[in-house]
Coordinates of N, CA and C in Angstrom, one line a residue:
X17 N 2.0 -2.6 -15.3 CA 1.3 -3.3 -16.3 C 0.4 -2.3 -17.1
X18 N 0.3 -2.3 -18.4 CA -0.3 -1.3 -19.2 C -1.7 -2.3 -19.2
X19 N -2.6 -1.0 -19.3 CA -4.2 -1.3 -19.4 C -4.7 -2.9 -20.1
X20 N -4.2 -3.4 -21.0 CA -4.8 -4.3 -22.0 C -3.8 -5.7 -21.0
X21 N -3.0 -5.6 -20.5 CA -2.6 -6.8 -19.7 C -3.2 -7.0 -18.7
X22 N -3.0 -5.9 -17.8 CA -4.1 -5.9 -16.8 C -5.5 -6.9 -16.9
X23 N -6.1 -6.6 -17.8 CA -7.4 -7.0 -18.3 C -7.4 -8.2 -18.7
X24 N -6.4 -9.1 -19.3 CA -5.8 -10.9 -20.0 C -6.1 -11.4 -18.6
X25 N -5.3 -10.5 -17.3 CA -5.3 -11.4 -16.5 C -6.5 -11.8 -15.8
X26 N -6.5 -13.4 -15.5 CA -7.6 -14.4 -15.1 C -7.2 -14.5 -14.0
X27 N -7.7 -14.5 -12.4 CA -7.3 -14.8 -11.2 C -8.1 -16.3 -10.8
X28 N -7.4 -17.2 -10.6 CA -8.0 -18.5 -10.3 C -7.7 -19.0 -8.3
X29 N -8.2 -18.2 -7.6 CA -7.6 -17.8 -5.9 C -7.5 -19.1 -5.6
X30 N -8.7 -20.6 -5.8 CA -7.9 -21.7 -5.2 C -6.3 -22.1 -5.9
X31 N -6.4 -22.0 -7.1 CA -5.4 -23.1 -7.5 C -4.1 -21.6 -7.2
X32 N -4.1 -20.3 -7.1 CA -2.9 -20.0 -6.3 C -2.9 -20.1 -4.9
X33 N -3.8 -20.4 -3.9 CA -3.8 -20.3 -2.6 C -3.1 -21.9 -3.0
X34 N -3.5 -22.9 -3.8 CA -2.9 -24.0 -2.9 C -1.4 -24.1 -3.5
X35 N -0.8 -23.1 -4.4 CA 0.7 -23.3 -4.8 C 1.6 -22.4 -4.0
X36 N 0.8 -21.5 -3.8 CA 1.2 -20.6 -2.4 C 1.3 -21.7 -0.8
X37 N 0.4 -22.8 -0.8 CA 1.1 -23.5 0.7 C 1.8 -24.5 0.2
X38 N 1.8 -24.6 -1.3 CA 3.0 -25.8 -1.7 C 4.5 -25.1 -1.4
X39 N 4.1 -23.2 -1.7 CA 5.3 -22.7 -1.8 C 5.4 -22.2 -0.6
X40 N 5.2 -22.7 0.8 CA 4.9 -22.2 2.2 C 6.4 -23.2 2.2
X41 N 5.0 -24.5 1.8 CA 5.9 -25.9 3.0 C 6.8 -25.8 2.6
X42 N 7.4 -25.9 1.1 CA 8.9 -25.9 0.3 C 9.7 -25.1 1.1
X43 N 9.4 -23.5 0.8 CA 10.1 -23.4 1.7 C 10.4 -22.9 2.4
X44 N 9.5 -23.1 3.7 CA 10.4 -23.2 5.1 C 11.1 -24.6 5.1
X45 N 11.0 -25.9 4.7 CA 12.3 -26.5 4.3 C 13.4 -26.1 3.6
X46 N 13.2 -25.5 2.7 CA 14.9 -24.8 2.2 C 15.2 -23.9 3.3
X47 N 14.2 -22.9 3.7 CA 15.0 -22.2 5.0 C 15.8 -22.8 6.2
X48 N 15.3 -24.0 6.4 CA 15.7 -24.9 7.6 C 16.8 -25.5 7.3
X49 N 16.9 -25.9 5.6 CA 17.9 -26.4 5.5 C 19.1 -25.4 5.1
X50 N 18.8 -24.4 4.6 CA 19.9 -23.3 3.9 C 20.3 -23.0 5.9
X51 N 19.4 -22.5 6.9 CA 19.9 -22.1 8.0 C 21.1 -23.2 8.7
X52 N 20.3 -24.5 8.6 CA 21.3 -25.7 9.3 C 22.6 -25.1 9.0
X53 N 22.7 -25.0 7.0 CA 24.0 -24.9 7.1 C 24.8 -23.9 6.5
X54 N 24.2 -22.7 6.8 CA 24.8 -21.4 6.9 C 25.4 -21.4 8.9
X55 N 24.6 -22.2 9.7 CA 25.3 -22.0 10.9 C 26.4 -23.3 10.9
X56 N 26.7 -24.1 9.6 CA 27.5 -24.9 9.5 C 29.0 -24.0 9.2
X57 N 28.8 -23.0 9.0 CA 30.1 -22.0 8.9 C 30.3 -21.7 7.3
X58 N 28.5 -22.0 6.6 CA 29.0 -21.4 5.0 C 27.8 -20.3 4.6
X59 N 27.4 -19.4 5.6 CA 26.1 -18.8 5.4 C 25.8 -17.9 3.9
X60 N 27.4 -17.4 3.5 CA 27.3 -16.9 2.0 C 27.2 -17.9 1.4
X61 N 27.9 -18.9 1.1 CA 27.9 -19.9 0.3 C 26.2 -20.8 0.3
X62 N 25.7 -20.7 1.3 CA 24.4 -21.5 1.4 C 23.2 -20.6 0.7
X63 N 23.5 -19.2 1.1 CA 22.5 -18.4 0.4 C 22.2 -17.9 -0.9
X64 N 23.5 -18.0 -1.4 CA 23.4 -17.5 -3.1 C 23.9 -19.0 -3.5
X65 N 23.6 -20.0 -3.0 CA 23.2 -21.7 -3.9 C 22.2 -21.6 -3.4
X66 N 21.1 -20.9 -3.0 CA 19.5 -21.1 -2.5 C 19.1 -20.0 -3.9
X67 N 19.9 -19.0 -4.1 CA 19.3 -18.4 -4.9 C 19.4 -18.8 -6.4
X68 N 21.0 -19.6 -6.7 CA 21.1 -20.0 -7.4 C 20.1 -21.1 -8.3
X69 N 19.6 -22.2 -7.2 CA 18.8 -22.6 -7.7 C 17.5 -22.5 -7.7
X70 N 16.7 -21.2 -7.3 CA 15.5 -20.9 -7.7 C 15.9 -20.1 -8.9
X71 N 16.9 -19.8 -9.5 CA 16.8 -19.1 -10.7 C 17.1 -20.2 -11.9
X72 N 17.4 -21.8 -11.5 CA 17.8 -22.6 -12.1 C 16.0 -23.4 -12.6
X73 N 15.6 -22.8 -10.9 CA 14.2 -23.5 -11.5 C 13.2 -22.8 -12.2
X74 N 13.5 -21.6 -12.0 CA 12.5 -20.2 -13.2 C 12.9 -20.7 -14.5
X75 N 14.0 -21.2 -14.8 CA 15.0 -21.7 -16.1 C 13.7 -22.8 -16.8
X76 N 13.9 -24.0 -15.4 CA 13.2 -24.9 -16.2 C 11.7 -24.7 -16.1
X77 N 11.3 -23.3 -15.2 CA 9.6 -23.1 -15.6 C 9.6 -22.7 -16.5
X78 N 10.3 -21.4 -16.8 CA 10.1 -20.5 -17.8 C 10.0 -21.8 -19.6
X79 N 11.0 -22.7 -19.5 CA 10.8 -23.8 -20.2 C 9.7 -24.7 -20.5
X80 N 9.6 -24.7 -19.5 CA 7.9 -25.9 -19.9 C 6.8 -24.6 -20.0
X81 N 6.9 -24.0 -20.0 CA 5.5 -22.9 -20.0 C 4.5 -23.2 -21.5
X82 N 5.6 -23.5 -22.3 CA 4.8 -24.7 -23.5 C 4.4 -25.8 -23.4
X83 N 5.0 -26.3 -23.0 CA 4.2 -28.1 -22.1 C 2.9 -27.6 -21.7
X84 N 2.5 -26.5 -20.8 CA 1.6 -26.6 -19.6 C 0.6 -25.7 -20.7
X85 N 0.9 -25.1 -21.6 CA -0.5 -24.2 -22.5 C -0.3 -23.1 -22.7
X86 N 0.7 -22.4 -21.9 CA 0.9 -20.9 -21.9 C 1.5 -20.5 -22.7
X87 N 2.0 -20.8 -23.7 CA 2.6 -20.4 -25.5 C 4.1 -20.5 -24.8
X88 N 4.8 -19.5 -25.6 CA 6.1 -19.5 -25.7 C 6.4 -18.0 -24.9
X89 N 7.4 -17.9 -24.2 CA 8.1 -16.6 -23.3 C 8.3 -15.6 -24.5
X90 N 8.1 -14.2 -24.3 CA 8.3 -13.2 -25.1 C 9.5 -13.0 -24.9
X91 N 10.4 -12.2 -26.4 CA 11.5 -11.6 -26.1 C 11.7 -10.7 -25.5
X92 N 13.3 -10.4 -24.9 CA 13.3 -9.5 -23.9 C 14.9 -8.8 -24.7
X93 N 14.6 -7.8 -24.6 CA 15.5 -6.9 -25.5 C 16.8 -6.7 -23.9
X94 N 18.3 -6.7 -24.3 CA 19.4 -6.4 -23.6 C 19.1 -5.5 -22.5
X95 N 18.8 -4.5 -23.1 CA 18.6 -3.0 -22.2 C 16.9 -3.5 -21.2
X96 N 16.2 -4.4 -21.3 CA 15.3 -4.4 -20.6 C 15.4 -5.4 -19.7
X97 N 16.4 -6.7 -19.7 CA 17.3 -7.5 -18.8 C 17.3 -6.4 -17.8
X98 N 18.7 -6.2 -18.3 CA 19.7 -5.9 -17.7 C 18.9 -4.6 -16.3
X99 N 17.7 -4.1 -16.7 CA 16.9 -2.9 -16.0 C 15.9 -4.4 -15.0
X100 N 16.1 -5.4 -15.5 CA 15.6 -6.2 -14.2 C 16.6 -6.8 -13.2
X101 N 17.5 -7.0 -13.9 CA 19.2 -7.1 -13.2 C 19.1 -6.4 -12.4
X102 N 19.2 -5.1 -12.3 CA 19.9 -3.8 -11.6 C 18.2 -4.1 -10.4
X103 N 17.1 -4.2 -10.3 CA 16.0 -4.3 -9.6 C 16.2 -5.5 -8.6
X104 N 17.2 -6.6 -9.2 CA 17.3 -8.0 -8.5 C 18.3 -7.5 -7.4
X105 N 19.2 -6.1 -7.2 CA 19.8 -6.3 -6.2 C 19.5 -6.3 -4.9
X106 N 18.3 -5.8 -4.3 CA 18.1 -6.2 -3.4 C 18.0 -7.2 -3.1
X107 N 17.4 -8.5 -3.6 CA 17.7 -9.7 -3.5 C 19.1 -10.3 -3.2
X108 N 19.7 -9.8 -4.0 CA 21.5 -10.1 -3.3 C 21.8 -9.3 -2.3
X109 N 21.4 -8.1 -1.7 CA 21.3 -7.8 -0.2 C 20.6 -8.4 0.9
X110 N 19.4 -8.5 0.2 CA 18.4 -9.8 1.0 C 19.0 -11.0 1.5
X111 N 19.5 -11.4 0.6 CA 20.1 -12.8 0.9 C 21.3 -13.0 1.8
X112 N 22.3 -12.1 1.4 CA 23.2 -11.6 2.3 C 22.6 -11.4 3.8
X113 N 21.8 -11.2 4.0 CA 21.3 -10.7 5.2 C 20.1 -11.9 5.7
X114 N 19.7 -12.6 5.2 CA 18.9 -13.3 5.7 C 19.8 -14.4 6.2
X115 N 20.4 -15.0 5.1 CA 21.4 -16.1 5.9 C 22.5 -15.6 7.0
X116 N 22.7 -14.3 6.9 CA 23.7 -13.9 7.8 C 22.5 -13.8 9.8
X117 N 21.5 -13.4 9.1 CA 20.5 -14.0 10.1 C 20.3 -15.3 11.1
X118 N 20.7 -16.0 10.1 CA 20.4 -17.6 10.5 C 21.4 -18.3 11.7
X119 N 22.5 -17.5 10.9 CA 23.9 -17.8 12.1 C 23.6 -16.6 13.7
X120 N 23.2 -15.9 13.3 CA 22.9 -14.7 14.7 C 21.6 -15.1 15.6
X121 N 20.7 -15.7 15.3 CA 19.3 -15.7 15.7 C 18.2 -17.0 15.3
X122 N 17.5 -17.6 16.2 CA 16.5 -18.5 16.0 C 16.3 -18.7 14.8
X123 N 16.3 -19.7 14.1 CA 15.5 -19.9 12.6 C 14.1 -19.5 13.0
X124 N 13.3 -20.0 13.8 CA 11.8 -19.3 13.6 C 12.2 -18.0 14.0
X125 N 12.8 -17.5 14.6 CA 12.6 -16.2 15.0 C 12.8 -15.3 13.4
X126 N 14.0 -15.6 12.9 CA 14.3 -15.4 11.8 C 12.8 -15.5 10.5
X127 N 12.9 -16.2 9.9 CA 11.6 -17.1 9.1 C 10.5 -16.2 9.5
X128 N 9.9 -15.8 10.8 CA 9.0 -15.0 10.7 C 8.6 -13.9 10.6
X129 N 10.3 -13.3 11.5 CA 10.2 -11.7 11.1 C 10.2 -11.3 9.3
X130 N 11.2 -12.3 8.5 CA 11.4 -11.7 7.1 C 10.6 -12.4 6.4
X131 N 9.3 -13.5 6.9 CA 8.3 -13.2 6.0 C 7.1 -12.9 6.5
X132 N 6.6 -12.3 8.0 CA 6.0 -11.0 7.7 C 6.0 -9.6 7.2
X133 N 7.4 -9.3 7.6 CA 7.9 -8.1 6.7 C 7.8 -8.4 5.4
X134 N 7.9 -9.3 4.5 CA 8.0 -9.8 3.3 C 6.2 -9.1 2.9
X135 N 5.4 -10.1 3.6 CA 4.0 -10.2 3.8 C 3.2 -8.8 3.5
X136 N 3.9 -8.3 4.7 CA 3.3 -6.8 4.5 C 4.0 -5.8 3.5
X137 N 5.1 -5.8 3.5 CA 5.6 -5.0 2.4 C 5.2 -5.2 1.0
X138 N 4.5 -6.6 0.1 CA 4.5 -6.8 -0.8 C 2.9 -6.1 -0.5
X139 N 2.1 -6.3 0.3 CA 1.0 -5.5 0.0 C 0.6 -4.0 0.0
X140 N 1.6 -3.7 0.9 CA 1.9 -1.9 0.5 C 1.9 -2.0 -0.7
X141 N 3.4 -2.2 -1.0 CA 3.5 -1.9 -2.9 C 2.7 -2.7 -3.4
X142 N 1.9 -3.6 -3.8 CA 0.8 -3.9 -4.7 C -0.5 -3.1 -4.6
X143 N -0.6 -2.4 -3.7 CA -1.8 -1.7 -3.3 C -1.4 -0.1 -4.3
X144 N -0.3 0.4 -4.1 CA 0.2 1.6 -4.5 C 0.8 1.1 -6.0
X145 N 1.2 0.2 -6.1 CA 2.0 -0.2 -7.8 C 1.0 -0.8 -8.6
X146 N 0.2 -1.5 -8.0 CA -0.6 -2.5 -8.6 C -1.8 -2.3 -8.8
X147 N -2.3 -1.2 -7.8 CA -3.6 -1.0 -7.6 C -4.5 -1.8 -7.4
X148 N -4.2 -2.8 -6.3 CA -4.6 -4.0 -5.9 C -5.2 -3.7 -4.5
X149 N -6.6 -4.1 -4.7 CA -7.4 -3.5 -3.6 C -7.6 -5.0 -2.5
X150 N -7.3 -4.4 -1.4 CA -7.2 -5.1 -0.2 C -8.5 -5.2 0.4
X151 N -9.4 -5.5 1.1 CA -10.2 -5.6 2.2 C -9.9 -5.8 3.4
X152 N -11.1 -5.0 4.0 CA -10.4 -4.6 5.7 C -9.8 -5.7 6.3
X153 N -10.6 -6.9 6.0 CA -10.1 -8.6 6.6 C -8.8 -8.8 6.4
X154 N -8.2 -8.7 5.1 CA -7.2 -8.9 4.6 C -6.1 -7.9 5.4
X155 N -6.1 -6.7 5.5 CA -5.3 -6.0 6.1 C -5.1 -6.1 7.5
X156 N -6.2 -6.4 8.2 CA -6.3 -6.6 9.8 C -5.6 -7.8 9.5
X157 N -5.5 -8.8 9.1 CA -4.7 -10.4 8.7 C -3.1 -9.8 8.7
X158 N -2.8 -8.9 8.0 CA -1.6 -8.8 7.4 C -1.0 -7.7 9.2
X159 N -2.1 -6.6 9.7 CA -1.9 -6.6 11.1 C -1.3 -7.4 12.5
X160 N -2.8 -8.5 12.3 CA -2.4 -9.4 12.9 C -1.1 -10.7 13.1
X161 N -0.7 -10.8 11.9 CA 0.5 -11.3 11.1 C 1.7 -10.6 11.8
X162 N 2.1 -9.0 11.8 CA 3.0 -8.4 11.9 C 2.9 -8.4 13.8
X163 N 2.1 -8.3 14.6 CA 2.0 -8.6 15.5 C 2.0 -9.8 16.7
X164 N 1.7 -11.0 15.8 CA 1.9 -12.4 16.1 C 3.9 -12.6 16.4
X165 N 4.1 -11.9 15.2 CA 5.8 -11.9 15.3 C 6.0 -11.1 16.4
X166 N 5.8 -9.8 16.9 CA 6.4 -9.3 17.7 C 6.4 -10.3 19.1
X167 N 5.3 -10.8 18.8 CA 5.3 -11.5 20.5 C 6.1 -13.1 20.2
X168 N 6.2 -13.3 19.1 CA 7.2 -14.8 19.4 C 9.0 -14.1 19.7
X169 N 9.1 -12.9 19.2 CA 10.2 -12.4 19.3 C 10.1 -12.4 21.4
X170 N 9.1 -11.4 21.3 CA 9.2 -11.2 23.0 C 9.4 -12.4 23.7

């Protein structure tokens, strides 16, 4: 993010802490239900229609973003798609591998290890990309986090 966006942005921590446990509860229900039936014998097929439709629903956020106040979505020139295309592949490796998860291993067991790992990895890189400063609490959390999983695994 260049200097002058950085700066637009407004952080409001209740109203994302509470879309963040609306986006807990949701989903670990999609996980429970993409797992049921990826061990139903369709674990590809369950995971990229899990991905498909959160990109159906960015479709209709990205859409109302006028309804809600936020103006209209900027354009996005071919060549600068296409360079977030090529960034989304891990996501189709992700995915591949998470549902392929689901059939090998406990859903909680699963569910926890890849969003601790999720947890902690996103605050590495935001700390080094973002320049997003953590506090010791917050880190010892994200500690404690990665080690709560080791022991449900044990």
């Amino acid at each position: 993010l260049d200097k002058n966006h950085k700066e637009s942005i407004k952080w409001n921590a209740k109203r994302g802490t509470l879309f963040a446990v609306v986006a807990g509860v949701f989903g670990a229900c999609g996980s429970i239900l993409t797992g049921l039936s990826a061990r139903g014998g369709m674990p590809m097929t369950s995971g990229y229609l899990w991905e498909f439709f959160i990109g159906i629903s960015g479709v209709f956020l990205a859409c109302g973003r006028s309804f809600a106040g936020y103006g209209k979505m900027q354009d996005i020139a071919f060549r600068d798609f296409m360079k977030i295309f090529v960034c989304n592949i891990a996501t189709i490796i992700g995915t591949a591998s998470f549902v392929t998860a689901f059939t090998e291993a406990p859903l909680a067991i699963v569910n926890a290890v890849v969003l601790s790992l999720t947890m902690a990895f996103l605050a590495v890189f935001s700390y080094f990309m973002h320049n997003e400063q953590l506090s010791r609490r917050q880190w010892l959390s994200i500690l404690l986090a990665g080690a709560a999983v080791l022991l449900v695994k044990a």
